[in-house]
XYZ file of C-alpha atoms in Angstrom:
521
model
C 37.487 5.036 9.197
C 38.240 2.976 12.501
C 37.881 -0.443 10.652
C 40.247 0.394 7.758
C 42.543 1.291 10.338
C 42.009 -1.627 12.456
C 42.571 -3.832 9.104
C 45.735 -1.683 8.252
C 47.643 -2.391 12.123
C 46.851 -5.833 11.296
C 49.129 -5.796 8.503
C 51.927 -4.089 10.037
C 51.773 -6.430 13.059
C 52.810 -9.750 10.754
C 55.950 -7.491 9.470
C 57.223 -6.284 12.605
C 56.709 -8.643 15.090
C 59.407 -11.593 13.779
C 62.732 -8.594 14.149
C 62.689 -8.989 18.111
C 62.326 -13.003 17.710
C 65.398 -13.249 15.484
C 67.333 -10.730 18.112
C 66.670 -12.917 21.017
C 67.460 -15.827 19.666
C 69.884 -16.026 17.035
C 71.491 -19.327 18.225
C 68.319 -20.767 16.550
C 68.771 -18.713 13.662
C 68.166 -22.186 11.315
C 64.692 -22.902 13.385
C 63.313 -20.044 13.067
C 63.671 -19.599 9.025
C 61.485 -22.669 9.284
C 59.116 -21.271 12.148
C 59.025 -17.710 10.869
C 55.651 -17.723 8.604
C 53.932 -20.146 11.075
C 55.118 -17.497 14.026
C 53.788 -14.157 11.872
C 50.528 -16.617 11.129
C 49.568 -17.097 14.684
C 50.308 -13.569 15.880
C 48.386 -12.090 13.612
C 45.304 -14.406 14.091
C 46.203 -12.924 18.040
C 45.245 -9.591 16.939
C 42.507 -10.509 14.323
C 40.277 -12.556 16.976
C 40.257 -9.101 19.477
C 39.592 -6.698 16.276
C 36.845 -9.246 15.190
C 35.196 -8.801 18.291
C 35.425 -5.449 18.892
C 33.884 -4.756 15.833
C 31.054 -7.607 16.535
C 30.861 -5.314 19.442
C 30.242 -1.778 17.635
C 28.049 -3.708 15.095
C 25.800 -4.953 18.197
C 26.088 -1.563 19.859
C 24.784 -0.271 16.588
C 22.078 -2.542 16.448
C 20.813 -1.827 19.594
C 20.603 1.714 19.139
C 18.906 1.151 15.841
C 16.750 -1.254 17.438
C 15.717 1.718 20.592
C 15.319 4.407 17.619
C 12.931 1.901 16.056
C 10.883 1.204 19.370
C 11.108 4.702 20.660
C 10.647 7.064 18.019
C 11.485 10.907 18.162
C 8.529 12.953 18.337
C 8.186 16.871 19.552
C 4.965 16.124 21.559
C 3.542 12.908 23.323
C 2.916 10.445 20.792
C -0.087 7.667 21.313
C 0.577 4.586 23.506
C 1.368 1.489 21.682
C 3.938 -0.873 20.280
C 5.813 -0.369 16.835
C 6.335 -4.522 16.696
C 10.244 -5.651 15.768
C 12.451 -3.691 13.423
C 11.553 -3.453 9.937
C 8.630 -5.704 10.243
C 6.752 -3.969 12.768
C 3.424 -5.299 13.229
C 2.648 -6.396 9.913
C 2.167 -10.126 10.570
C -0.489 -9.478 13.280
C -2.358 -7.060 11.197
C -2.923 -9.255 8.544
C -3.619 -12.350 10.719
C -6.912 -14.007 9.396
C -10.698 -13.096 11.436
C -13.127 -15.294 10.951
C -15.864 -13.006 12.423
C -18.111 -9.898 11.107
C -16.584 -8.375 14.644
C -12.957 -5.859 15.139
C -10.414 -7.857 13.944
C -8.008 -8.769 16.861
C -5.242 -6.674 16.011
C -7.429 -3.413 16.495
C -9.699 -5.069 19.360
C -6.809 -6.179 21.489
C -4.622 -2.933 21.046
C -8.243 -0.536 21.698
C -8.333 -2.344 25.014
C -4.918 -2.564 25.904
C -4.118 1.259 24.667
C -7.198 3.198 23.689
C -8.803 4.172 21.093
C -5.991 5.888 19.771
C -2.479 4.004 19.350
C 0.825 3.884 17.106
C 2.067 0.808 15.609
C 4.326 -0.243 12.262
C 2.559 -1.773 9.256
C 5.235 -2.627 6.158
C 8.196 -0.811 7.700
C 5.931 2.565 8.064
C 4.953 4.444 11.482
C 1.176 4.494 11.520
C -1.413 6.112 14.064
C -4.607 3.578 14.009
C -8.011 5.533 15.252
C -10.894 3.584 16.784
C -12.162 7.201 17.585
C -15.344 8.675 15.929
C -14.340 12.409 16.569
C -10.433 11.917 15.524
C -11.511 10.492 12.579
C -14.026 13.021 11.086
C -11.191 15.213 12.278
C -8.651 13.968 9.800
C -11.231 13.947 7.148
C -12.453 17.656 7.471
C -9.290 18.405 7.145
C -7.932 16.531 3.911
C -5.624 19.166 2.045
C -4.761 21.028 5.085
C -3.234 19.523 8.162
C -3.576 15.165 5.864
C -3.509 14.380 2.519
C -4.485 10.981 1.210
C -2.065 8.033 1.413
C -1.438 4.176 1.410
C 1.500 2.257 2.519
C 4.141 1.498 -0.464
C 2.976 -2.045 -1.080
C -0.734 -0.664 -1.695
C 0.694 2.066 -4.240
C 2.651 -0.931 -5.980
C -0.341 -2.104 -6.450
C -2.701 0.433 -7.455
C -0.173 2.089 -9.435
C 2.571 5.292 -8.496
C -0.571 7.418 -10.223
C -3.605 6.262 -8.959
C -6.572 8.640 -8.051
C -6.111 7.707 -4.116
C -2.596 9.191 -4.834
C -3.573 12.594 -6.418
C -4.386 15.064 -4.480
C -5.729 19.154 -4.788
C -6.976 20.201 -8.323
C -5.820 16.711 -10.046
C -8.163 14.848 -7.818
C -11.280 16.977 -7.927
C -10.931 16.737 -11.351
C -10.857 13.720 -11.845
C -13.515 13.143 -9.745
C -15.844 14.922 -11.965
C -14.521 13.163 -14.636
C -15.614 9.970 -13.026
C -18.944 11.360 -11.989
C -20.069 11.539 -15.838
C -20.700 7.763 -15.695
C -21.584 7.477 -11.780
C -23.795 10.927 -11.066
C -26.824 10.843 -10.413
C -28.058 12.182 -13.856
C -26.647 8.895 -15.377
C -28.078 7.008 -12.787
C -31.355 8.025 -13.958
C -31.227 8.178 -17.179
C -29.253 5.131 -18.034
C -27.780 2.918 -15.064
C -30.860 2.018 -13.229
C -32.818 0.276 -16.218
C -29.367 -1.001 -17.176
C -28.447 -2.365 -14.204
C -31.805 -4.045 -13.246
C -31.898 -5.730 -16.195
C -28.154 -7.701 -15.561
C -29.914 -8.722 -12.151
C -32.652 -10.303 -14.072
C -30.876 -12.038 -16.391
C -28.252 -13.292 -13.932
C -30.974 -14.449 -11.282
C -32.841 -16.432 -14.036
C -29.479 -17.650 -15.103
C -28.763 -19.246 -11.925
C -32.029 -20.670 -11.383
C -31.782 -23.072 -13.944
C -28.256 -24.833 -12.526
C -28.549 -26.776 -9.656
C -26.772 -23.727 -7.581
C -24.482 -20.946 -8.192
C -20.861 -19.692 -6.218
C -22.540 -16.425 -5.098
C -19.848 -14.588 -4.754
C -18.637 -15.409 -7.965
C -21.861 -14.669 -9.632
C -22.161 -11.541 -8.733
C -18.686 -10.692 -9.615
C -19.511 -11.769 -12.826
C -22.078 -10.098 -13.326
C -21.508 -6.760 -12.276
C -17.362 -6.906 -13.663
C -19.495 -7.476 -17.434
C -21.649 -4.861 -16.628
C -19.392 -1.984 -15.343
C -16.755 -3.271 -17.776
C -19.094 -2.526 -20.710
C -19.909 1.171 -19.403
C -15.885 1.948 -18.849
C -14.412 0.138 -21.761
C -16.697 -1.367 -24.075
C -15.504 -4.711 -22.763
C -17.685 -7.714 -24.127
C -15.951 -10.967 -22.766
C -17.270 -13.190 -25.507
C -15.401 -11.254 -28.028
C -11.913 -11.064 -26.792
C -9.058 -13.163 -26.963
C -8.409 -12.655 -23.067
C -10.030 -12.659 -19.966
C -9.826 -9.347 -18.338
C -11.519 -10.310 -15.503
C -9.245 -13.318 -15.337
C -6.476 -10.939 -14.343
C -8.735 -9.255 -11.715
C -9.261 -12.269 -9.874
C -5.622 -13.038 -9.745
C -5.180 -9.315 -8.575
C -8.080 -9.436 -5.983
C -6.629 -12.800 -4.391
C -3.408 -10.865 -3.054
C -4.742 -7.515 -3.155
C -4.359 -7.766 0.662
C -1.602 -10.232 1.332
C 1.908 -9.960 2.943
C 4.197 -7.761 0.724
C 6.155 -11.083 -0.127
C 7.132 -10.303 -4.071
C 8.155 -13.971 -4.931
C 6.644 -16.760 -7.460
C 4.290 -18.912 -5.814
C 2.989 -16.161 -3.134
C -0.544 -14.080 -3.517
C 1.176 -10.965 -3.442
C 2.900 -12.017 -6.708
C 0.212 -13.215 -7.962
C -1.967 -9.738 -7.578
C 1.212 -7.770 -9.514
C 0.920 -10.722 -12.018
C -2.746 -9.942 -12.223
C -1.942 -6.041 -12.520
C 0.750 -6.508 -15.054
C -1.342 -8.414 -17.308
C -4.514 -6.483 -16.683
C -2.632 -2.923 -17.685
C -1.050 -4.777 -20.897
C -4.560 -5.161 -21.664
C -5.879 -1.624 -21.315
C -2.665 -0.122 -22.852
C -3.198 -1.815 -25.797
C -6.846 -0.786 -25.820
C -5.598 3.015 -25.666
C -2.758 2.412 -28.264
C -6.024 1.195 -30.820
C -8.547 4.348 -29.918
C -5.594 6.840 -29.939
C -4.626 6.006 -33.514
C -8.234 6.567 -34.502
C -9.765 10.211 -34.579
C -12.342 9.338 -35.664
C -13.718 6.799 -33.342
C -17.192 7.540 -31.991
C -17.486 8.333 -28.163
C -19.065 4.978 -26.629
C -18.057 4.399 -23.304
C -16.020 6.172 -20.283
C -13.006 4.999 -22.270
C -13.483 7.131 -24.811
C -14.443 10.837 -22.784
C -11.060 9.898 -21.403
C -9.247 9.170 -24.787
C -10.923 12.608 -25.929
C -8.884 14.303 -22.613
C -5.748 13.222 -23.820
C -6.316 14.339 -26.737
C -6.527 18.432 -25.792
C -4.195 21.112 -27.117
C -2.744 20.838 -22.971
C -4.474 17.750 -21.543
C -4.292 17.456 -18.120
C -4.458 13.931 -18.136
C -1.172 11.591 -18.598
C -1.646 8.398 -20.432
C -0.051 6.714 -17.344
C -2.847 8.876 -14.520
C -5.477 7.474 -17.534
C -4.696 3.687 -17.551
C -4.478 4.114 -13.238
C -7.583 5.878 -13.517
C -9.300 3.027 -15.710
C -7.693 0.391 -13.713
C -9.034 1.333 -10.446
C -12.313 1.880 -11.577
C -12.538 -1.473 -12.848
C -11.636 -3.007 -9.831
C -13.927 -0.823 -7.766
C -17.029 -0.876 -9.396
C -17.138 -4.563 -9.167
C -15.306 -6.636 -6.501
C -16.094 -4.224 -3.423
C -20.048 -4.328 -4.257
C -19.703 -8.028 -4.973
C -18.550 -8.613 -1.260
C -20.934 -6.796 0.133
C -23.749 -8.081 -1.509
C -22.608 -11.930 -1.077
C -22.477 -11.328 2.622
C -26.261 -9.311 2.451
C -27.635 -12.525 0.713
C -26.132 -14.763 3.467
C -27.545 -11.915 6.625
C -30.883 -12.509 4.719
C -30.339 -16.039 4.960
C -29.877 -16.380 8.123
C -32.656 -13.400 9.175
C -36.061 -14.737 7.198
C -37.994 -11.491 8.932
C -35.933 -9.079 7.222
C -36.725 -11.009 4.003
C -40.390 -10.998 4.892
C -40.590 -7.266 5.233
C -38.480 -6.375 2.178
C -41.063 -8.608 0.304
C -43.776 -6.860 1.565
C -41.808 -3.598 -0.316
C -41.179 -4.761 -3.391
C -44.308 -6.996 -4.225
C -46.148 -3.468 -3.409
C -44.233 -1.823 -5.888
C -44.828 -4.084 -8.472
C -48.525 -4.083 -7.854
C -48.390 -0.327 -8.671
C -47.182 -0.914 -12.397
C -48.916 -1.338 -15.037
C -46.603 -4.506 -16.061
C -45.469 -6.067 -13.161
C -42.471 -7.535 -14.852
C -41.355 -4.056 -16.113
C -38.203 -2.510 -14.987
C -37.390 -0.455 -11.619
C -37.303 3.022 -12.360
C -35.813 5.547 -10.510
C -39.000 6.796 -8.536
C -39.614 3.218 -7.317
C -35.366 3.194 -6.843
C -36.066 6.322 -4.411
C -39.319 5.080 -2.553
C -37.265 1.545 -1.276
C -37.370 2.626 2.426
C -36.589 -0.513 4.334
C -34.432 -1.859 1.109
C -31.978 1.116 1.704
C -31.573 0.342 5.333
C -31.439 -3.124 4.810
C -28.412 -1.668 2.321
C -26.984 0.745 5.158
C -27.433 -2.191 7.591
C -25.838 -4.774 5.086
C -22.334 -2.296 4.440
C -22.172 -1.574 8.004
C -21.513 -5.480 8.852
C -19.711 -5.619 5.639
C -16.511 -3.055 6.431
C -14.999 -3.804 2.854
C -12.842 -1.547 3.861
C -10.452 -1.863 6.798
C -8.255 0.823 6.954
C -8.683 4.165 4.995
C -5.464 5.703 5.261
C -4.476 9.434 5.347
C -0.574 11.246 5.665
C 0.180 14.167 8.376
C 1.410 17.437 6.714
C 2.926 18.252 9.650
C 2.808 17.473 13.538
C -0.393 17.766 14.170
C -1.754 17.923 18.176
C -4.865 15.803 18.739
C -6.831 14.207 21.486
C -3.543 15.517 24.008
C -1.221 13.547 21.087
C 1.120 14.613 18.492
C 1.109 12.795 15.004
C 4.886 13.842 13.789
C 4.873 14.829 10.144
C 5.009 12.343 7.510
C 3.274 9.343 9.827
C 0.113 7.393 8.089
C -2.838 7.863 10.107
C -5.252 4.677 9.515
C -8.993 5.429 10.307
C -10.619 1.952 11.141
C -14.476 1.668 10.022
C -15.069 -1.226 11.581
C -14.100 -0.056 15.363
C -16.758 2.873 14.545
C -19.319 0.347 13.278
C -19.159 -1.925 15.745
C -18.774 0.131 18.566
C -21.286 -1.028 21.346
C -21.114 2.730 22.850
C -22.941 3.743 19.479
C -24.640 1.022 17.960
C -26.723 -1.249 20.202
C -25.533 -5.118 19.840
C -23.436 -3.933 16.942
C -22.995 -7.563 15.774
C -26.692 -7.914 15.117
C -28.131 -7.540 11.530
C -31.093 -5.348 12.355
C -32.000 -2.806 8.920
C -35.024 -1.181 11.934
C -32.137 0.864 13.813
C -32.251 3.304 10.805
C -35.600 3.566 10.859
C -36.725 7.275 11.210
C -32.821 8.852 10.535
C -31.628 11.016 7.984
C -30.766 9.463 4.180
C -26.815 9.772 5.315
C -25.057 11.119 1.662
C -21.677 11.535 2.656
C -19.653 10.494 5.660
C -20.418 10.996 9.152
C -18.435 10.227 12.881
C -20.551 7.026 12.912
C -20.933 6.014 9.472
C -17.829 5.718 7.261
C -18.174 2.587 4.786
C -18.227 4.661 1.806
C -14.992 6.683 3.211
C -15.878 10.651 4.273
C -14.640 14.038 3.475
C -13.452 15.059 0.431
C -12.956 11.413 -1.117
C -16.178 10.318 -0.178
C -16.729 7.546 -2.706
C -18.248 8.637 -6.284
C -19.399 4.901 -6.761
C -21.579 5.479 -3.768
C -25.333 6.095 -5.628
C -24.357 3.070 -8.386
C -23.438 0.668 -5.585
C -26.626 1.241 -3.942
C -28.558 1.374 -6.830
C -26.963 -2.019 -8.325
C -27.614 -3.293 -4.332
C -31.357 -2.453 -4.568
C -32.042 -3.486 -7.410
C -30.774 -7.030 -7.392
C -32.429 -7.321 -4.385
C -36.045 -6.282 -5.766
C -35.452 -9.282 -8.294
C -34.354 -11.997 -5.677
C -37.134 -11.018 -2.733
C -40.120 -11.019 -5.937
C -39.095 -13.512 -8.303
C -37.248 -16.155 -5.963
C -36.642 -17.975 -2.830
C -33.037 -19.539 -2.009
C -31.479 -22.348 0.107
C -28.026 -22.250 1.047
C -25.977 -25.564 -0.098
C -22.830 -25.054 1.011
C -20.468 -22.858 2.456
C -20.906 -19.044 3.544
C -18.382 -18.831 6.468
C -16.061 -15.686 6.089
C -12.128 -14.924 6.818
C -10.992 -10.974 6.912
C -6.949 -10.780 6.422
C -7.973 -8.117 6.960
C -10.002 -7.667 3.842
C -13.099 -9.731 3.419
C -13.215 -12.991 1.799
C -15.294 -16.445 1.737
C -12.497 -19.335 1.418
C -15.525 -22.017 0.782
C -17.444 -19.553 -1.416
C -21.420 -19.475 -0.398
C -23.088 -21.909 -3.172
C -26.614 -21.167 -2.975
C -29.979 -22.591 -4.914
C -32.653 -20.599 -6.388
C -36.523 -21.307 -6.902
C -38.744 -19.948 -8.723
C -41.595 -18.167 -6.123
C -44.692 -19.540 -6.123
């Protein structure tokens, strides 16, 4: 109320203050008729210039106490060592400053030294609790549903959508999870995916041997976007009007940009890419809803048959999330990886030598050596799977897996106040020195004689750990292998230009990585 009443005295002062003039001197009684609104005028722009600045002065005072709240936060226990960056913005400009290295991005590298392996910062206005440590984070992944549910800053659920499948949690997640797990389990794998899959690789490979080279990255994006597209939605490019994948790529380009939501930046472009993208599957689930009678053909369908129960579980809005996601998933994340195996092979000719030596044995064993992998040869690829393991650990798709605390939670002699993110890095576990000898080095013989790792561990995260341990998992690795046992047989490859990588902090290749292929001799 101070102001208004500040504002109000100002008023009364340029009524009151001309009756003493005109008592003091009313020999001048003429003069000051003329004077009088010039006299009230400049009095009361006396008092306005002190008000002004005593309110510039509560404004500042309020500023800086805003500012200490921001840089101090309250907190019941001792919370981690670190820096929560200016107001509002926090530290979101150094976390997604570009890396142009397989190694920690700086942000996490500098702050681990500087702090610990433990610290808080601000990413995109939110107080977050980053852990570089291997026991912390297996911690907060035991204990999803309890003591940290699953969470992502706003700008990521913008993206993904209010009703994504990262976003569910308890009986709505598991759920769908074994929804999903109809097209990805293992039973499918076998009795469907693998043939499926190996025969895209062929046809892609041979493909790109007859051009004079091929945008690897690209390539593969391609091809695995038509495949996994065709198992969710039935989706056959060359008969539609519109490019899905079109609006993927415009999605994937500022899928992990600065939250700037204006024309001409990457972050618009990705909720451009969305937008367009969900018009498409809506309208694809307006078509197979109107028709009962529509045979069940793809994943599309089991979940069109879901809404369609007495008391569905499902909303058509969790549905088109649910499809979107997948989409995205199954493709671009494998894509990456895989781009950046081809160029580690590259660049280590041993490795490709002894994966060789596996494959041509296997296709000695057949009866036709140009039939199809099967699942038994899938499972006996010893040194292909760590060459995979070895390939994902470099790769760290994923930054940051983020997680929410239920409550304040002590840990490690901290306390993580309730409703704080809590980002678990992969890539500080992966390339940690203290667990993995010269971490940086692409060497597929350190998993030689250790366990087949099938969910997350403290050391091993890239396919995330705990309850949401990824359900792609088995068809990534499978698509992995078996692209592989087609290049290392059939081909040999130069690299033409290109291959050099940027994380921001996702991974990317800003020249591309243009490869050739032979045929092998």
């Amino acid at each position: 109320m101070q102001p208004y009443l500040q504002l109000a005295s100002l008023h009364l002062a340029t009524t009151i203050i001309p009756l003493p003039i005109r008592k003091l001197y009313t020999a001048a009684a003429k003069n000051l008729l003329a004077t009088t609104s010039e006299s009230a005028m400049s009095s009361g722009m006396a008092y306005i210039a002190p008000c002004a600045a005593a309110l510039a002065m509560i404004l500042a005072a309020l500023l800086v106490r805003w500012s200490y709240r921001w840089t101090h936060p309250r907190s019941k226990g001792k919370l981690p060592p670190g820096s929560m960056g200016i107001p509002l913005l926090g530290e979101t400009m150094q976390f997604f400053a570009p890396n142009p290295t397989c190694d920690v991005s700086p942000f996490v590298k500098e702050r681990v030294r500087r702090y610990g392996s433990i610290f808080k910062t601000s990413i995109v206005g939110r107080p977050v609790v980053v852990s570089a440590d291997p026991d912390m984070n297996y911690f907060v992944f035991q204990q999803e549903g309890k003591l940290f549910e699953s969470w992502y800053p706003d700008t990521f659920t913008e993206i993904f959508g209010r009703d994504n499948v990262g976003s569910l949690h308890g009986f709505m997640y598991k759920y769908l999870k074994t929804l999903v797990l109809r097209l990805y389990g293992q039973e499918n794998l076998k009795a469907v995916l693998v043939a499926e899959t190996d025969a895209a690789c062929r046809r892609s490979l041979d493909a790109w041997a007859a051009q004079p080279s091929v945008e690897l990255k690209e390539g593969l994006s391609t091809m695995i976007f038509d495949l996994t597209a065709k198992k969710l939605i039935g989706y056959d490019p060359s008969k539609s009007s519109e490019s899905l994948r079109k609006n993927f790529v415009s999605f994937i380009r500022g899928l992990i940009s600065f939250p700037l939501n204006i024309p001409g930046t990457a972050y618009h472009e990705c909720m451009e890419g969305r937008k367009n993208a969900m018009k498409v599957l809506r309208s694809m689930m307006k078509e197979r809803m109107a028709d009962p009678e529509r045979r069940s053909e793809d994943f599309f369908d089991h979940v069109i048959q879901e809404l369609r129960r007495e008391k569905p579980l499902l909303t058509e809005t969790i549905a088109l999330d649910l499809m979107f996601v997948l989409l995205f998933a199954s493709f671009e994340t494998t894509a990456l990886a895989l781009t950046l195996g081809v160029k580690l092979l590259t660049d280590n000719p041993k490795v490709v030598d002894a994966l060789r030596e596996e494959h041509d044995a296997i296709a000695r064993n057949r009866k036709d050596p140009d039939a199809p992998v099967t699942w038994a040869e899938y499972r006996s690829m010893t040194f292909t799977n760590q060459v995979i393991m070895e390939m994902v650990r470099l790769a760290n798709i994923v930054p940051g897996i983020f997680r929410k605390a239920l409550q304040d939670v002590e840990i490690k002699g901290y306390t993580i106040p309730a409703g704080w993110g809590i980002m678990v890095c992969p890539p500080a576990v992966h390339l940690n020195p203290d667990i993995y000898e010269d971490p940086l080095a692409f060497n597929p013989w350190r998993w030689q004689d250790k366990p087949e790792i099938t969910g997350g561990t403290k050391h091993f995260m890239a396919f995330g750990g705990g309850l949401r341990f990824c359900v792609g998992t088995d068809f990534s690795r499978v698509l992995m292998a078996t692209f592989i046992h087609s290049l290392v047989t059939k081909y040999s490859w130069r690299t033409v230009k290109g291959g050099n990588i940027v994380r921001t902090p996702g991974l990317g290749f800003p020249d591309g990585f243009h490869v050739q292929l032979f045929p092998r001799n």
